[in-house]
Short mmCIF file of N, CA and C in Angstrom, two decimals:
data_model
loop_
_atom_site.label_atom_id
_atom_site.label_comp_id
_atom_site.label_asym_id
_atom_site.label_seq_id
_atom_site.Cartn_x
_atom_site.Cartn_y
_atom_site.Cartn_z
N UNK A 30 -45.93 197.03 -76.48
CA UNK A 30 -45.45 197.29 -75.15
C UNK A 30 -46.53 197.00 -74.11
N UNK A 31 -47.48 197.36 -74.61
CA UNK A 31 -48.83 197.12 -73.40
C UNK A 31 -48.69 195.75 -73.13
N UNK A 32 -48.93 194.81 -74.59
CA UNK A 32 -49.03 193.49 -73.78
C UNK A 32 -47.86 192.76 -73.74
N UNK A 33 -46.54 193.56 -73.16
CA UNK A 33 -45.60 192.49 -72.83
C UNK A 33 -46.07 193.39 -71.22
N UNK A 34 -46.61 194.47 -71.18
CA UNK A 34 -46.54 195.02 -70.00
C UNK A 34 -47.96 194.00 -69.04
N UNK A 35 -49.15 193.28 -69.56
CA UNK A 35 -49.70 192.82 -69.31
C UNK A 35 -49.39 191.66 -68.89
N UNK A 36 -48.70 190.94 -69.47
CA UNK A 36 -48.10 189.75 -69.46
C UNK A 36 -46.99 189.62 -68.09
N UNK A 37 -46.39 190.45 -67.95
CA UNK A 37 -45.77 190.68 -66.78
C UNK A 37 -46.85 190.79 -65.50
N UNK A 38 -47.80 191.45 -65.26
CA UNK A 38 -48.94 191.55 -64.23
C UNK A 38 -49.20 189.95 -64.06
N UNK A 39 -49.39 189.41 -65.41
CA UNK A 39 -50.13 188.18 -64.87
C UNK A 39 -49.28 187.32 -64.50
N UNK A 40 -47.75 187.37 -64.23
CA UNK A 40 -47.19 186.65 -63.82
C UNK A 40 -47.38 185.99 -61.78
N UNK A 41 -48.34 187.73 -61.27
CA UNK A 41 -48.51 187.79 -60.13
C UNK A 41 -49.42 186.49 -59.81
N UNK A 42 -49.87 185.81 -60.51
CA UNK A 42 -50.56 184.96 -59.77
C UNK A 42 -49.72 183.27 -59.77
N UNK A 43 -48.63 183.30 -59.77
CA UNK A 43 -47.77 182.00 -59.91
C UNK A 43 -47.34 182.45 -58.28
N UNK A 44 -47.64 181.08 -57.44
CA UNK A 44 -46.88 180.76 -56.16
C UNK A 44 -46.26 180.26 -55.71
N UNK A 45 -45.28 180.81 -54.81
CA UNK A 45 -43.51 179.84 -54.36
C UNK A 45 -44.16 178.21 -54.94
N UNK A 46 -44.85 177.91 -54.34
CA UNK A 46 -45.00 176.50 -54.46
C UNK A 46 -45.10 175.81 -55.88
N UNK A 47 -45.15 177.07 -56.93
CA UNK A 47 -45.00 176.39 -58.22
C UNK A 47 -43.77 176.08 -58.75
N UNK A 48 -42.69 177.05 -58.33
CA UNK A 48 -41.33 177.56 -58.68
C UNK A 48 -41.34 176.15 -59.28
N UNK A 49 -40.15 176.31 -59.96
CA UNK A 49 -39.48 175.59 -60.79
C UNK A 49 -38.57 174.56 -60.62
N UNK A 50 -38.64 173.55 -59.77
CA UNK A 50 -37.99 172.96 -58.84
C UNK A 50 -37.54 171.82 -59.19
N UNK A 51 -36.85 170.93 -59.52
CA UNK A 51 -36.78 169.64 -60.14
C UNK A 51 -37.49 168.37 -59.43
N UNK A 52 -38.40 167.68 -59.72
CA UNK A 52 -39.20 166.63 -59.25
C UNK A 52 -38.30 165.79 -58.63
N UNK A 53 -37.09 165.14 -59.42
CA UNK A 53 -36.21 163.87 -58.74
C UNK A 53 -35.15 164.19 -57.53
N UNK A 54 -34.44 163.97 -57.55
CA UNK A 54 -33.42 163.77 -56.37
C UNK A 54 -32.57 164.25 -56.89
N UNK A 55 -32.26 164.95 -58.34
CA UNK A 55 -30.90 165.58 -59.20
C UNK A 55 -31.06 167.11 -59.24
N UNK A 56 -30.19 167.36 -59.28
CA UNK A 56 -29.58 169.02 -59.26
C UNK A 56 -29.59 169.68 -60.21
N UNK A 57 -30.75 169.89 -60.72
CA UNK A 57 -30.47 170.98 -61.94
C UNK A 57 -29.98 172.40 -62.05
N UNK A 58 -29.89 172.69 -62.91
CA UNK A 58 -28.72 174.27 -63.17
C UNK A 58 -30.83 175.49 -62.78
N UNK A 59 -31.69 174.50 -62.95
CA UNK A 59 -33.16 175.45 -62.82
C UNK A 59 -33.19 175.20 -61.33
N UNK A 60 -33.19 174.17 -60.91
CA UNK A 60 -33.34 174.00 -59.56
C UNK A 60 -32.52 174.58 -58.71
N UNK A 61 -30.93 174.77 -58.99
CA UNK A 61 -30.21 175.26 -58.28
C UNK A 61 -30.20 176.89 -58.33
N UNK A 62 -30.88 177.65 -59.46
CA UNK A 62 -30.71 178.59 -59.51
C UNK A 62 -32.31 179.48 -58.57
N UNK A 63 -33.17 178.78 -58.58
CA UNK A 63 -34.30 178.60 -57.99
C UNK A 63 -34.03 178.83 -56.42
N UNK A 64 -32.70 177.72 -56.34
CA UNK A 64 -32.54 177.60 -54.64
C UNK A 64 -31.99 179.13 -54.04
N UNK A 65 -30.74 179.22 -55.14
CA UNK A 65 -30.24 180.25 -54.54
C UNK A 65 -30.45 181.81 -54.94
N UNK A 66 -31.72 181.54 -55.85
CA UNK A 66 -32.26 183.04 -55.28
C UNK A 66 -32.84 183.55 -53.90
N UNK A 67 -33.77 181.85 -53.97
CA UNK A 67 -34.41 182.18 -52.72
C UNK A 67 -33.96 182.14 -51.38
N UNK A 68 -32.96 181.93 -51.38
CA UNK A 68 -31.92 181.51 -49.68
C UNK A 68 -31.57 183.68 -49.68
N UNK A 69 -31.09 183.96 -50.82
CA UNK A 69 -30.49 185.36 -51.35
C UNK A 69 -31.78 186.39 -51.19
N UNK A 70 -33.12 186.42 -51.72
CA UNK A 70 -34.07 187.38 -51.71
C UNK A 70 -35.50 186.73 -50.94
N UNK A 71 -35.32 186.06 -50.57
CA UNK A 71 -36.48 185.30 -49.93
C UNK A 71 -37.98 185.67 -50.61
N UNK A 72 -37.87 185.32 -52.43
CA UNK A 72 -38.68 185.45 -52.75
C UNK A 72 -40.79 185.63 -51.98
N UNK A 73 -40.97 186.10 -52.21
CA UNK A 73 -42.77 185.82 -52.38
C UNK A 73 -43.40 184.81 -53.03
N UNK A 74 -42.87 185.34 -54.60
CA UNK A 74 -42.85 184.06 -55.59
C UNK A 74 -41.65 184.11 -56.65
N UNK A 75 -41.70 182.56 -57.26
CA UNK A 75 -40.54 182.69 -57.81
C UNK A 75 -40.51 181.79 -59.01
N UNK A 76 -39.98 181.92 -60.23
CA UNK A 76 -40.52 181.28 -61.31
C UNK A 76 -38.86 181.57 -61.97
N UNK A 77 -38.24 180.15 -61.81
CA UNK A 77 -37.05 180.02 -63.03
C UNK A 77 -37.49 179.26 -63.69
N UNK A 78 -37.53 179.65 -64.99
CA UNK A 78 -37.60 178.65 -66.46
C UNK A 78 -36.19 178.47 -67.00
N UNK A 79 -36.35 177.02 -67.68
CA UNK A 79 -35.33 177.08 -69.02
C UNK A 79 -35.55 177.55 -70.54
N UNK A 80 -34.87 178.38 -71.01
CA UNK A 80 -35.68 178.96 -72.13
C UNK A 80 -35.26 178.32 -73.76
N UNK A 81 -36.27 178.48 -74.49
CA UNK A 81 -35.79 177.83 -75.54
C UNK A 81 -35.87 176.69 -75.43
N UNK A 82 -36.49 176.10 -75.05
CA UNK A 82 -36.29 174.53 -75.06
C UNK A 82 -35.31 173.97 -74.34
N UNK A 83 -34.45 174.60 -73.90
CA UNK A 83 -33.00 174.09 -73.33
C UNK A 83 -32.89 173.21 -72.15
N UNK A 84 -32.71 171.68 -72.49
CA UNK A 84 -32.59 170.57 -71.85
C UNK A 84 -31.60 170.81 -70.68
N UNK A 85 -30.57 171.63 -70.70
CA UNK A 85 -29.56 171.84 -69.85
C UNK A 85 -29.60 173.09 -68.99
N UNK A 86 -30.15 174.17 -69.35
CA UNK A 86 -30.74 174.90 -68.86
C UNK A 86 -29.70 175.89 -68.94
N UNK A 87 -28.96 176.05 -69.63
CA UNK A 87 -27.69 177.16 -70.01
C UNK A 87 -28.42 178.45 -70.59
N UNK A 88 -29.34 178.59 -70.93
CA UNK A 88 -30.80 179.99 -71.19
C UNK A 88 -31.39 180.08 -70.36
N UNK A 89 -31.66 180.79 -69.01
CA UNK A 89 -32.76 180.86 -68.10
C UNK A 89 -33.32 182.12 -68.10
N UNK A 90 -34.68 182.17 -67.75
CA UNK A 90 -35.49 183.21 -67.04
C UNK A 90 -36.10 183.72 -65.83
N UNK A 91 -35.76 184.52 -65.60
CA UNK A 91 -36.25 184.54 -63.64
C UNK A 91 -37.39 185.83 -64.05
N UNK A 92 -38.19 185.47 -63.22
CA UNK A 92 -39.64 185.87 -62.53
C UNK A 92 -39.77 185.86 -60.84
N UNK A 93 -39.33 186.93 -60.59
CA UNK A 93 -39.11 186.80 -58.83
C UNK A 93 -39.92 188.06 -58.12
N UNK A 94 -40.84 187.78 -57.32
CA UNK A 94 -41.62 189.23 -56.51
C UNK A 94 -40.95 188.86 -54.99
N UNK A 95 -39.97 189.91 -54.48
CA UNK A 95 -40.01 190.07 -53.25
C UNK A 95 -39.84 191.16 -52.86
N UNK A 96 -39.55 191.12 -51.50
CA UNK A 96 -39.36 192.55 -50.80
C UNK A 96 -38.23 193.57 -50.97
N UNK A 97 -37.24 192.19 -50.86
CA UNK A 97 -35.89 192.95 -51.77
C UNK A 97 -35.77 194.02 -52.42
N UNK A 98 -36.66 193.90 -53.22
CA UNK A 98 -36.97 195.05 -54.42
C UNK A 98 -37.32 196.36 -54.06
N UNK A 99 -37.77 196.54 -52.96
CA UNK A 99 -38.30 197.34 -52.54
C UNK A 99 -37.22 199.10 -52.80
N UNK A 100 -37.30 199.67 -52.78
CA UNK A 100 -36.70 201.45 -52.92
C UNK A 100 -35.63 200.57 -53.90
N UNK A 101 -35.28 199.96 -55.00
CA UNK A 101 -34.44 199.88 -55.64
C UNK A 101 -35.39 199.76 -57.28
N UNK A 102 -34.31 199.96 -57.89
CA UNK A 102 -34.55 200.55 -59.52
C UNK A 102 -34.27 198.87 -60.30
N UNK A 103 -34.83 199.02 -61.51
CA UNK A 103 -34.84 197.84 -62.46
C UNK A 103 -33.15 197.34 -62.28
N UNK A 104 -31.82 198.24 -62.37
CA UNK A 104 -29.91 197.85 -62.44
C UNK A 104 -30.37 197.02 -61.45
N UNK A 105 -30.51 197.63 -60.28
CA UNK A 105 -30.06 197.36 -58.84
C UNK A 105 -31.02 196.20 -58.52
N UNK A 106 -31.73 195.72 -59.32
CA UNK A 106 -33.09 194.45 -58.84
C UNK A 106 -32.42 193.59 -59.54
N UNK A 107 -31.72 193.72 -60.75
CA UNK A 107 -31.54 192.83 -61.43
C UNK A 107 -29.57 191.96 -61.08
N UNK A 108 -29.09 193.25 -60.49
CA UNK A 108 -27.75 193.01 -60.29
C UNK A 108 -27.88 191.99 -58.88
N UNK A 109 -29.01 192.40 -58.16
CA UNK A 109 -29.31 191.35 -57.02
C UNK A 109 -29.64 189.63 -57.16
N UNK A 110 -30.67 189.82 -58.69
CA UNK A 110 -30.41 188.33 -59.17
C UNK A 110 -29.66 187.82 -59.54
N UNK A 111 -28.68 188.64 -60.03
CA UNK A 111 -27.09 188.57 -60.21
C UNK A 111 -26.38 187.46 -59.82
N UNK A 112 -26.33 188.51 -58.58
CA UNK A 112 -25.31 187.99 -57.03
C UNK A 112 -25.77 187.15 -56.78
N UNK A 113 -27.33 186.12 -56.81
CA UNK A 113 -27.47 185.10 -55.82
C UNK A 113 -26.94 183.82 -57.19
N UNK A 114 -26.91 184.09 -58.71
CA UNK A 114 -26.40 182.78 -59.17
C UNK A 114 -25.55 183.20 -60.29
N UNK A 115 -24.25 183.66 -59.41
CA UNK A 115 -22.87 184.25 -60.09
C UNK A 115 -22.47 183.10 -60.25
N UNK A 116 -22.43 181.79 -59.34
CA UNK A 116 -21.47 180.96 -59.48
C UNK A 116 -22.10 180.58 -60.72
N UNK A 117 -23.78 180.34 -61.18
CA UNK A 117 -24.13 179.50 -62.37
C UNK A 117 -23.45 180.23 -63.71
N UNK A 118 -23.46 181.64 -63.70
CA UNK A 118 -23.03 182.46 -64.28
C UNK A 118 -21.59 182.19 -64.95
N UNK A 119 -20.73 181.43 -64.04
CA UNK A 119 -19.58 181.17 -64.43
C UNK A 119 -19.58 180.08 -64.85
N UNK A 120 -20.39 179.45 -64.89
CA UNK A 120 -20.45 177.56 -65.05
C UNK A 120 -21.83 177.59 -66.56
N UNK A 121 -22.68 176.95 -65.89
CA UNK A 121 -23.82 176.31 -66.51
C UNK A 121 -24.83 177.10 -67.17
N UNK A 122 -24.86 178.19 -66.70
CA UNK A 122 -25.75 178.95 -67.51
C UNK A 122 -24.85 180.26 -68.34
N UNK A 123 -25.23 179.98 -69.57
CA UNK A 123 -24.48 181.05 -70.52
C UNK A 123 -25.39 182.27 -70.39
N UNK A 124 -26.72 182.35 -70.13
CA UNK A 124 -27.60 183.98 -70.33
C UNK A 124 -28.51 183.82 -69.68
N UNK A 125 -29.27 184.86 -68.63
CA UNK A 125 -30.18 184.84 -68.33
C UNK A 125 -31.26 185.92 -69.49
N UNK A 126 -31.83 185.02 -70.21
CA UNK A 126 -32.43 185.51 -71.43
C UNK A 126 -33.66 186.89 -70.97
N UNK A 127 -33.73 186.68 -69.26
CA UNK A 127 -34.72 188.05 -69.17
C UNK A 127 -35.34 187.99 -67.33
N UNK A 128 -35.28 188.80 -67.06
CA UNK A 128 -35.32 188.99 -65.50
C UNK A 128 -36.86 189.98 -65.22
N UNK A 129 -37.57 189.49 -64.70
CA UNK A 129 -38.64 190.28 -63.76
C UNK A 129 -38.99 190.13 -62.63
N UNK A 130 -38.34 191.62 -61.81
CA UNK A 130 -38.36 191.82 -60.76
C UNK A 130 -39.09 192.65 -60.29
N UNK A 131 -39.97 192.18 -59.39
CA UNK A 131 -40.99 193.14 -58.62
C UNK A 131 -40.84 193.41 -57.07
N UNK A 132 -41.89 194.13 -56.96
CA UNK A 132 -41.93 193.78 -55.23
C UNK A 132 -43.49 193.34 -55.59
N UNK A 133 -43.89 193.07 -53.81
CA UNK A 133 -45.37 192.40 -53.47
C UNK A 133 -46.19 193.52 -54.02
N UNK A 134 -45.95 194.79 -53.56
CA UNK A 134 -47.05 196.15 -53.74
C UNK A 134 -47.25 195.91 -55.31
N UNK A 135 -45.98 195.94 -56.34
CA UNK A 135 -45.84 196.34 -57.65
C UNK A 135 -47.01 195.08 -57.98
N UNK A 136 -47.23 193.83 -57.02
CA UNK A 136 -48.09 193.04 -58.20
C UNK A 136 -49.38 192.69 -57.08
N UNK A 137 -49.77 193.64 -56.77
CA UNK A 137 -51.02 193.51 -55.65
C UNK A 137 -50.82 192.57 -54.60
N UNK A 138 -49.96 192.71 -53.68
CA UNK A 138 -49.90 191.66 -52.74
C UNK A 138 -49.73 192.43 -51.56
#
């Protein structure tokens, strides 16, 4: 537990500008889910992966610190990443294999 709890801290040092964004001119199910968190929580920082190897990106992981988070509990942080990619939810992505949600304070910012 400690070091998945460690492992989470060090996520604080990844910045918007790394997010997960697709390089070309095409729309990925990472890129799009990327977009519309951040239009939804106006991340700090923000880190969607595809997990598993997954070329299509139907397994994702979100890593998101914003303010959002703020006076709300792990349901209510996570039901918020929810809401911003319900539509992928119904389409392209079958699971979000694991969600961490912070605020700025929770990761020294």
């Amino acid at each position: 537990m400690c070091a998945q709890r460690s492992s989470l801290l060090r996520f604080s040092a990844l910045p918007v500008a790394r997010a997960a964004f697709s390089t070309g001119g095409e729309d990925t199910v990472v890129s799009t889910c990327t977009r519309k968190i951040t239009e939804l929580l106006n991340p700090v920082r923000i880190k969607v992966t595809s997990t598993n190897d997954d070329p299509n990106g139907s397994h994702i992981q979100v890593e998101c610190v914003s303010e959002a988070f703020v006076g709300k509990n792990v349901v209510q942080r996570h039901k918020l990443v929810y809401k911003a990619i319900w539509e992928e939810l119904n389409g392209p992505v079958h699971a979000v294999d694991s969600i961490v949600a912070k605020t700025p304070k929770e990761v020294g910012l």
